[in-house]
Amino acid sequence: MRQRMMTAVIALTFISSSFFFMVSCAKKQVQVSEPVQPTTQEMQTEEEDAKAKAEEEARKRAEAEAKAEAERQARLRELKQTQKVADEIRMFESESVYFDFDKADLKPEAQATLRNKADWLRMNPSYALRIEGHCDERGTNEYNLALGERRAHAAKKFLTALGISDDRISTISYGEERPADPRSNREAWAKNRRDEFKLIQ
């Protein structure tokens, strides 16, 4: 009996060992999951999203470029306008009117010049005007100051008759003090008998 029992134990031990050996040597199966492939609909959605994003970025770039160009054009227009006004002011102030010797009467060419000045003043109401009367060197200082004042007033009176407000125009006489041509001859005297015009803003 004892021997049978020993035989049973040995057999059981052998069977157990064999079982464990077989289990441990058995090939372990590893489950490998395949990557999930996106569906056609998901791929289309991603493509549409990417396309929409690219279009939005392109639209924003185009808007930014258009805005920058509009600002540049506006600056150019402003500079041109500023330059145009500066040129007009130079032209306005460079045109003097001239008088005969010892006279304050406006000649026809002087009246034409003053009409042009009145037109400009009407279109540019923010500007005021100072008329400066001048004389040639002949005559006393006092006489020439008075004559220069009469010449400046003659131009002012003509401009106000054309509708330019009296309070936009001031006058001053420099007499013979500021000659346009310092020479002492007929040509210089003709240049010095004049009214000059200065714009004030």
XYZ file of N, CA and C in Angstrom:
603
model
N 0.846 -1.192 0.000
C 0.000 0.000 0.000
C 0.874 1.231 0.000
N 1.846 1.160 0.787
C 2.736 2.294 0.894
C 3.454 2.490 -0.426
N 3.786 1.397 -1.038
C 4.500 1.478 -2.290
C 3.576 2.035 -3.367
N 2.304 1.695 -3.324
C 1.366 2.215 -4.296
C 1.200 3.697 -4.132
N 1.183 4.087 -2.942
C 1.013 5.494 -2.647
C 2.205 6.293 -3.158
N 3.371 5.734 -3.000
C 4.572 6.395 -3.451
C 4.556 6.497 -4.971
N 4.095 5.437 -5.567
C 4.048 5.419 -7.016
C 3.050 6.469 -7.501
N 1.928 6.593 -6.812
C 0.914 7.587 -7.187
C 1.457 8.996 -7.036
N 2.200 9.234 -5.981
C 2.754 10.576 -5.720
C 3.763 10.897 -6.802
N 4.603 9.895 -7.135
C 5.628 10.144 -8.156
C 4.937 10.424 -9.500
N 3.900 9.614 -9.786
C 3.198 9.813 -11.041
C 2.545 11.189 -11.086
N 1.948 11.563 -9.990
C 1.276 12.871 -9.917
C 2.293 13.997 -10.083
N 3.436 13.823 -9.444
C 4.489 14.843 -9.538
C 4.959 14.958 -10.982
N 5.131 13.803 -11.615
C 5.595 13.794 -12.994
C 4.585 14.463 -13.917
N 3.311 14.139 -13.703
C 2.251 14.714 -14.539
C 2.196 16.227 -14.338
N 2.302 16.646 -13.061
C 2.248 18.099 -12.762
C 3.413 18.811 -13.414
N 4.612 18.209 -13.282
C 5.800 18.858 -13.864
C 5.674 18.966 -15.364
N 5.187 17.861 -15.972
C 5.030 17.867 -17.424
C 4.033 18.936 -17.862
N 2.942 19.045 -17.105
C 1.911 20.036 -17.433
C 2.477 21.456 -17.370
N 3.212 21.728 -16.265
C 3.797 23.064 -16.116
C 4.815 23.351 -17.203
N 5.590 22.291 -17.576
C 6.598 22.455 -18.600
C 5.942 22.785 -19.934
N 4.859 22.069 -20.221
C 4.161 22.280 -21.472
C 3.514 23.661 -21.511
N 2.969 24.062 -20.384
C 2.311 25.373 -20.344
C 3.330 26.474 -20.510
N 4.483 26.315 -19.827
C 5.481 27.381 -19.897
C 6.136 27.425 -21.258
N 6.231 26.325 -21.945
C 6.839 26.292 -23.267
C 5.842 26.622 -24.361
N 4.606 26.638 -24.013
C 3.600 26.927 -25.028
C 3.829 28.319 -25.575
N 3.582 28.452 -26.833
C 3.792 29.746 -27.488
C 2.736 30.722 -27.009
N 3.243 31.817 -26.515
C 2.306 32.833 -26.068
C 1.797 33.566 -27.285
N 0.548 33.730 -27.353
C -0.035 34.468 -28.450
C -0.237 35.918 -28.014
N 0.378 36.784 -28.777
C 0.239 38.206 -28.487
C -0.791 38.767 -29.451
N -1.702 39.448 -28.881
C -2.756 40.011 -29.718
C -2.272 41.345 -30.270
N -2.172 41.408 -31.564
C -1.738 42.647 -32.215
C -2.959 43.271 -32.855
N -3.191 44.506 -32.415
C -4.347 45.182 -33.005
C -3.862 46.014 -34.184
N -4.540 45.934 -35.263
C -4.175 46.710 -36.438
C -4.600 48.158 -36.257
N -3.769 49.119 -36.800
C -4.161 50.514 -36.658
C -5.500 50.767 -37.329
N -6.232 51.674 -36.676
C -7.561 51.988 -37.198
C -7.398 52.929 -38.377
N -7.859 52.531 -39.484
C -7.794 53.357 -40.691
C -8.989 54.326 -40.684
N -8.686 55.649 -40.940
C -9.813 56.582 -40.980
C -10.741 56.247 -42.139
N -11.968 56.521 -41.921
C -12.949 56.256 -42.966
C -12.833 57.316 -44.052
N -13.411 57.035 -45.180
C -13.384 57.985 -46.302
C -14.047 59.297 -45.914
N -15.097 59.223 -45.128
C -15.814 60.435 -44.708
C -14.941 61.286 -43.791
N -14.211 60.614 -42.866
C -13.326 61.359 -41.966
C -12.206 62.030 -42.748
N -11.668 61.299 -43.751
C -10.598 61.879 -44.574
C -11.115 63.087 -45.343
N -12.308 62.989 -45.873
C -12.888 64.126 -46.600
C -13.087 65.319 -45.677
N -13.550 65.067 -44.450
C -13.768 66.156 -43.485
C -12.444 66.846 -43.155
N -11.394 66.046 -42.951
C -10.081 66.626 -42.651
C -9.585 67.469 -43.822
N -9.751 66.957 -45.030
C -9.332 67.703 -46.223
C -10.115 69.012 -46.355
N -11.410 68.924 -46.096
C -12.250 70.128 -46.179
C -11.840 71.147 -45.124
N -11.539 70.653 -43.897
C -11.100 71.559 -42.831
C -9.788 72.235 -43.200
N -8.847 71.450 -43.738
C -7.544 72.006 -44.130
C -7.708 73.024 -45.252
N -8.572 72.701 -46.202
C -8.817 73.629 -47.314
C -9.472 74.913 -46.832
N -10.450 74.767 -45.918
C -11.138 75.947 -45.370
C -10.162 76.819 -44.586
N -9.263 76.162 -43.829
C -8.270 76.920 -43.050
C -7.322 77.665 -43.979
N -6.868 76.993 -45.041
C -5.972 77.639 -46.008
C -6.668 78.809 -46.700
N -7.940 78.612 -47.054
C -8.697 79.696 -47.703
C -8.880 80.881 -46.766
N -9.130 80.589 -45.478
C -9.301 81.666 -44.488
C -8.009 82.449 -44.317
N -6.881 81.719 -44.246
C -5.589 82.398 -44.122
C -5.294 83.238 -45.358
N -5.607 82.699 -46.532
C -5.397 83.451 -47.775
C -6.278 84.698 -47.812
N -7.528 84.554 -47.349
C -8.445 85.706 -47.311
C -7.919 86.784 -46.374
N -7.419 86.347 -45.187
C -6.887 87.327 -44.221
C -5.656 88.037 -44.776
N -4.793 87.259 -45.461
C -3.615 87.876 -46.071
C -4.019 88.891 -47.132
N -4.994 88.501 -47.952
C -5.464 89.409 -49.011
C -6.074 90.679 -48.422
N -6.856 90.509 -47.340
C -7.450 91.682 -46.681
C -6.369 92.593 -46.107
N -5.352 91.983 -45.466
C -4.256 92.774 -44.883
C -3.494 93.525 -45.978
N -3.238 92.830 -47.103
C -2.540 93.479 -48.207
C -3.381 94.603 -48.809
N -4.677 94.361 -48.949
C -5.569 95.395 -49.502
C -5.625 96.613 -48.588
N -5.673 96.345 -47.273
C -5.710 97.450 -46.309
C -4.423 98.252 -46.363
N -3.277 97.550 -46.416
C -1.983 98.238 -46.489
C -1.884 99.067 -47.760
N -2.375 98.520 -48.870
C -2.338 99.259 -50.140
C -3.252 100.474 -50.099
N -4.427 100.316 -49.486
C -5.358 101.445 -49.362
C -4.745 102.555 -48.517
N -4.074 102.158 -47.422
C -3.417 103.155 -46.562
C -2.293 103.861 -47.319
N -1.531 103.097 -48.111
C -0.444 103.690 -48.884
C -0.990 104.682 -49.911
N -2.074 104.287 -50.592
C -2.689 105.179 -51.577
C -3.228 106.449 -50.919
N -3.814 106.287 -49.722
C -4.343 107.451 -48.995
C -3.207 108.400 -48.619
N -2.082 107.829 -48.166
C -0.927 108.675 -47.822
C -0.406 109.395 -49.054
N -0.367 108.683 -50.184
C 0.092 109.323 -51.430
C -0.834 110.460 -51.843
N -2.165 110.199 -51.736
C -3.121 111.263 -52.081
C -2.943 112.466 -51.168
N -2.737 112.182 -49.879
C -2.556 113.278 -48.923
C -1.295 114.067 -49.244
N -0.206 113.349 -49.558
C 1.041 114.035 -49.910
C 0.880 114.851 -51.185
N 0.186 114.245 -52.164
C -0.046 114.980 -53.412
C -0.890 116.214 -53.173
N -1.930 116.063 -52.322
C -2.799 117.202 -52.014
C -2.004 118.287 -51.296
N -1.179 117.855 -50.330
C -0.341 118.809 -49.599
C 0.608 119.508 -50.556
N 1.209 118.725 -51.451
C 2.133 119.296 -52.437
C 1.401 120.242 -53.382
N 0.195 119.833 -53.775
C -0.595 120.676 -54.685
C -0.906 122.019 -54.034
N -1.344 121.968 -52.762
C -1.658 123.220 -52.049
C -0.402 124.072 -51.901
N 0.733 123.411 -51.581
C 1.986 124.158 -51.433
C 2.366 124.833 -52.749
N 2.172 124.122 -53.855
C 2.470 124.708 -55.172
C 1.532 125.880 -55.471
N 0.257 125.713 -55.143
C -0.715 126.787 -55.372
C -0.374 128.023 -54.543
N 0.035 127.795 -53.297
C 0.400 128.926 -52.430
C 1.611 129.657 -53.002
N 2.617 128.874 -53.442
C 3.800 129.517 -54.041
C 3.409 130.349 -55.263
N 2.540 129.765 -56.095
C 2.101 130.489 -57.295
C 1.331 131.757 -56.909
N 0.418 131.622 -55.948
C -0.388 132.754 -55.489
C 0.521 133.885 -55.016
N 1.485 133.536 -54.169
C 2.333 134.570 -53.556
C 3.384 135.128 -54.512
N 3.690 134.366 -55.563
C 4.721 134.853 -56.493
C 4.173 135.873 -57.489
N 2.850 135.943 -57.632
C 2.242 136.875 -58.591
C 1.951 138.222 -57.928
N 2.739 139.176 -58.269
C 2.531 140.537 -57.763
C 1.731 141.336 -58.791
N 1.208 142.485 -58.346
C 0.603 143.422 -59.305
C 1.459 144.689 -59.303
N 1.535 145.319 -60.471
C 2.472 146.428 -60.653
C 1.732 147.719 -60.991
N 2.390 148.833 -60.647
C 1.761 150.167 -60.779
C 2.654 151.091 -61.601
N 2.001 152.100 -62.172
C 2.760 153.147 -62.855
C 3.385 154.059 -61.810
N 4.338 154.874 -62.266
C 5.034 155.781 -61.361
C 4.058 156.728 -60.675
N 4.168 156.761 -59.347
C 3.382 157.667 -58.497
C 1.878 157.424 -58.618
N 1.482 156.194 -58.964
C 0.065 155.870 -59.112
C -0.317 154.709 -58.201
N -1.638 154.639 -57.863
C -2.184 153.524 -57.088
C -3.366 152.908 -57.829
N -3.522 153.277 -59.122
C -4.618 152.724 -59.917
C -4.247 151.313 -60.398
N -5.242 150.426 -60.401
C -5.012 149.052 -60.857
C -5.139 148.979 -62.375
N -4.071 148.519 -63.019
C -4.093 148.350 -64.473
C -4.891 147.084 -64.828
N -5.326 146.927 -66.080
C -6.128 145.755 -66.460
C -5.454 144.422 -66.125
N -4.137 144.317 -66.338
C -3.454 143.057 -66.011
C -3.433 142.806 -64.503
N -3.369 143.879 -63.716
C -3.420 143.744 -62.253
C -4.805 143.250 -61.835
N -5.849 143.783 -62.467
C -7.208 143.344 -62.147
C -7.413 141.867 -62.490
N -6.840 141.405 -63.607
C -6.957 139.989 -63.981
C -6.264 139.106 -62.940
N -5.101 139.531 -62.487
C -4.381 138.780 -61.451
C -5.196 138.714 -60.172
N -5.816 139.834 -59.799
C -6.613 139.872 -58.565
C -7.871 139.017 -58.683
N -8.441 138.925 -59.871
C -9.607 138.043 -60.046
C -9.210 136.574 -59.786
N -8.048 136.193 -60.294
C -7.561 134.831 -60.039
C -7.332 134.595 -58.546
N -6.802 135.592 -57.887
C -6.564 135.463 -56.443
C -7.887 135.360 -55.680
N -8.878 136.121 -56.111
C -10.192 136.057 -55.459
C -10.798 134.663 -55.623
N -10.656 134.078 -56.825
C -11.167 132.715 -57.052
C -10.503 131.734 -56.086
N -9.183 131.845 -55.947
C -8.458 130.923 -55.069
C -8.889 131.117 -53.615
N -9.047 132.345 -53.209
C -9.458 132.628 -51.820
C -10.860 132.094 -51.537
N -11.747 132.161 -52.531
C -13.086 131.606 -52.351
C -13.033 130.090 -52.157
N -12.135 129.425 -52.882
C -12.022 127.968 -52.782
C -11.247 127.524 -51.545
N -10.551 128.440 -50.915
C -9.734 128.114 -49.731
C -10.055 129.085 -48.594
N -11.237 128.940 -48.018
C -11.697 129.928 -47.031
C -10.921 129.927 -45.714
N -10.063 128.927 -45.497
C -9.300 128.910 -44.244
C -8.101 129.863 -44.288
N -7.835 130.430 -45.463
C -6.689 131.333 -45.598
C -7.131 132.793 -45.546
N -6.293 133.590 -44.860
C -6.441 135.047 -44.874
C -5.313 135.607 -45.744
N -5.383 136.899 -46.009
C -4.433 137.507 -46.940
C -3.880 138.810 -46.370
N -2.549 138.955 -46.530
C -1.924 140.241 -46.206
C -1.376 140.830 -47.508
N -1.806 142.073 -47.809
C -1.334 142.757 -49.018
C -0.261 143.755 -48.602
N 0.905 143.649 -49.258
C 2.045 144.509 -48.917
C 2.297 145.471 -50.069
N 2.183 146.788 -49.770
C 2.410 147.818 -50.788
C 3.871 148.242 -50.809
N 4.419 148.408 -52.039
C 5.832 148.784 -52.204
C 5.960 149.909 -53.227
N 7.077 150.612 -53.121
C 7.359 151.726 -54.045
C 8.803 151.637 -54.523
N 9.105 152.413 -55.565
C 10.522 152.511 -55.937
C 11.181 153.552 -55.035
N 12.463 153.788 -55.258
C 13.250 154.599 -54.322
C 13.026 156.106 -54.465
N 12.345 156.518 -55.523
C 12.186 157.954 -55.728
C 11.102 158.494 -54.796
N 11.315 159.637 -54.257
C 10.377 160.241 -53.303
C 10.876 160.046 -51.874
N 10.261 160.781 -50.959
C 10.682 160.683 -49.555
C 10.148 159.393 -48.942
N 10.731 158.996 -47.815
C 10.267 157.801 -47.110
C 8.795 157.915 -46.739
N 8.420 159.100 -46.193
C 7.044 159.295 -45.746
C 6.076 159.215 -46.927
N 6.432 159.861 -48.031
C 5.560 159.846 -49.203
C 5.398 158.409 -49.729
N 6.510 157.683 -49.784
C 6.470 156.314 -50.325
C 5.699 155.360 -49.403
N 5.785 155.565 -48.090
C 4.982 154.743 -47.179
C 3.490 154.978 -47.426
N 3.113 156.244 -47.613
C 1.700 156.558 -47.877
C 1.261 156.005 -49.228
N 2.134 156.109 -50.245
C 1.803 155.594 -51.577
C 1.677 154.057 -51.546
N 2.568 153.390 -50.820
C 2.483 151.933 -50.677
C 1.183 151.513 -50.001
N 0.737 152.316 -49.025
C -0.529 152.024 -48.345
C -1.705 152.189 -49.311
N -1.685 153.239 -50.150
C -2.755 153.431 -51.126
C -2.812 152.275 -52.120
N -1.652 151.790 -52.533
C -1.593 150.663 -53.472
C -2.158 149.392 -52.837
N -1.803 149.111 -51.594
C -2.322 147.926 -50.899
C -3.837 148.035 -50.725
N -4.324 149.235 -50.383
C -5.772 149.439 -50.197
C -6.532 149.299 -51.518
N -5.912 149.724 -52.625
C -6.568 149.591 -53.933
C -6.816 148.108 -54.230
N -5.833 147.241 -53.951
C -6.000 145.799 -54.192
C -7.042 145.206 -53.243
N -7.007 145.651 -51.975
C -7.992 145.144 -51.010
C -9.412 145.521 -51.436
N -9.602 146.755 -51.842
C -10.926 147.223 -52.250
C -11.438 146.407 -53.443
N -10.546 146.092 -54.385
C -10.937 145.317 -55.551
C -11.354 143.899 -55.134
N -10.595 143.280 -54.235
C -10.911 141.916 -53.781
C -12.221 141.873 -52.995
N -12.457 142.874 -52.165
C -13.708 142.874 -51.394
C -14.907 143.096 -52.329
N -14.699 143.853 -53.398
C -15.774 144.039 -54.376
C -16.089 142.721 -55.095
N -15.128 141.817 -55.127
C -15.335 140.498 -55.741
C -15.896 139.487 -54.743
N -16.181 139.937 -53.530
C -16.844 139.064 -52.566
C -15.944 138.469 -51.488
N -14.688 138.860 -51.450
C -13.805 138.365 -50.393
C -14.028 139.220 -49.148
N -14.266 138.545 -48.034
C -14.599 139.264 -46.800
C -13.479 140.216 -46.386
N -13.879 141.422 -46.006
C -12.939 142.466 -45.582
C -12.056 142.019 -44.420
N -12.640 141.205 -43.497
C -11.848 140.833 -42.320
C -10.842 139.709 -42.609
N -10.830 139.192 -43.829
C -9.804 138.224 -44.218
C -8.584 138.902 -44.816
N -8.667 140.212 -45.028
C -7.590 140.919 -45.731
C -7.010 142.021 -44.848
N -5.700 141.998 -44.683
C -5.005 143.083 -43.980
C -4.019 143.724 -44.955
N -3.605 144.946 -44.650
C -2.653 145.644 -45.527
C -1.503 146.197 -44.702
N -0.369 146.360 -45.383
C 0.803 147.001 -44.766
C 1.584 147.666 -45.890
N 2.246 148.768 -45.577
C 3.086 149.439 -46.565
C 4.544 149.362 -46.113
N 5.417 148.968 -47.045
C 6.853 148.982 -46.772
C 7.540 150.130 -47.516
N 6.749 150.906 -48.266
C 7.352 152.031 -48.997
C 8.469 151.527 -49.895
N 9.645 152.165 -49.767
C 10.800 151.777 -50.587
C 11.757 150.842 -49.848
N 11.360 150.408 -48.642
C 12.280 149.666 -47.765
C 12.658 148.277 -48.275
N 11.810 147.622 -49.045
C 12.073 146.247 -49.480
C 11.991 146.131 -51.002
N 12.997 146.622 -51.694
C 12.946 146.566 -53.157
C 13.083 145.132 -53.664
N 12.334 144.793 -54.719
C 12.499 143.495 -55.366
C 13.795 143.475 -56.175
N 14.181 144.647 -56.677
C 15.419 144.787 -57.447
C 16.164 145.989 -56.886
N 17.338 145.809 -56.318
C 18.036 146.912 -55.636
C 18.714 147.917 -56.575
N 18.700 147.656 -57.860
C 19.359 148.580 -58.782
C 18.591 149.903 -58.862
N 19.268 150.906 -59.380
C 18.640 152.223 -59.502
C 18.519 152.568 -60.986
N 17.515 151.960 -61.649
C 17.258 152.244 -63.063
C 15.783 151.979 -63.348
N 15.362 152.301 -64.583
C 13.943 152.193 -64.916
C 13.406 150.760 -64.752
N 14.195 149.785 -65.183
C 13.746 148.393 -65.081
C 13.521 148.000 -63.623
N 14.443 148.366 -62.749
C 14.315 148.038 -61.322
C 13.136 148.786 -60.712
N 12.984 150.080 -61.054
C 11.873 150.852 -60.479
C 10.521 150.234 -60.858
N 10.389 149.731 -62.099
C 9.131 149.121 -62.542
C 8.824 147.867 -61.709
N 9.874 147.100 -61.367
C 9.667 145.906 -60.535
C 9.302 146.266 -59.097
N 9.790 147.387 -58.628
C 9.596 147.750 -57.223
C 8.259 148.427 -56.945
N 7.583 148.965 -57.958
C 6.262 149.578 -57.775
C 5.213 148.469 -57.836
N 4.914 147.880 -56.673
C 4.125 146.643 -56.705
C 3.339 146.448 -55.420
N 2.374 145.528 -55.495
C 1.751 144.914 -54.315
C 2.182 143.449 -54.287
N 2.556 142.961 -53.120
C 2.839 141.547 -52.915
C 1.739 140.965 -52.035
N 1.554 139.651 -52.107
C 0.434 138.984 -51.421
C 0.963 137.797 -50.610
N 0.669 137.787 -49.323
C 1.098 136.716 -48.433
C -0.142 136.057 -47.817
N -0.193 134.754 -47.933
C -1.315 134.006 -47.352
C -1.025 133.663 -45.901
N -2.059 133.707 -45.096
C -1.954 133.427 -43.663
C -3.025 132.397 -43.319
N -2.606 131.348 -42.609
C -3.600 130.322 -42.223
C -3.801 130.338 -40.717
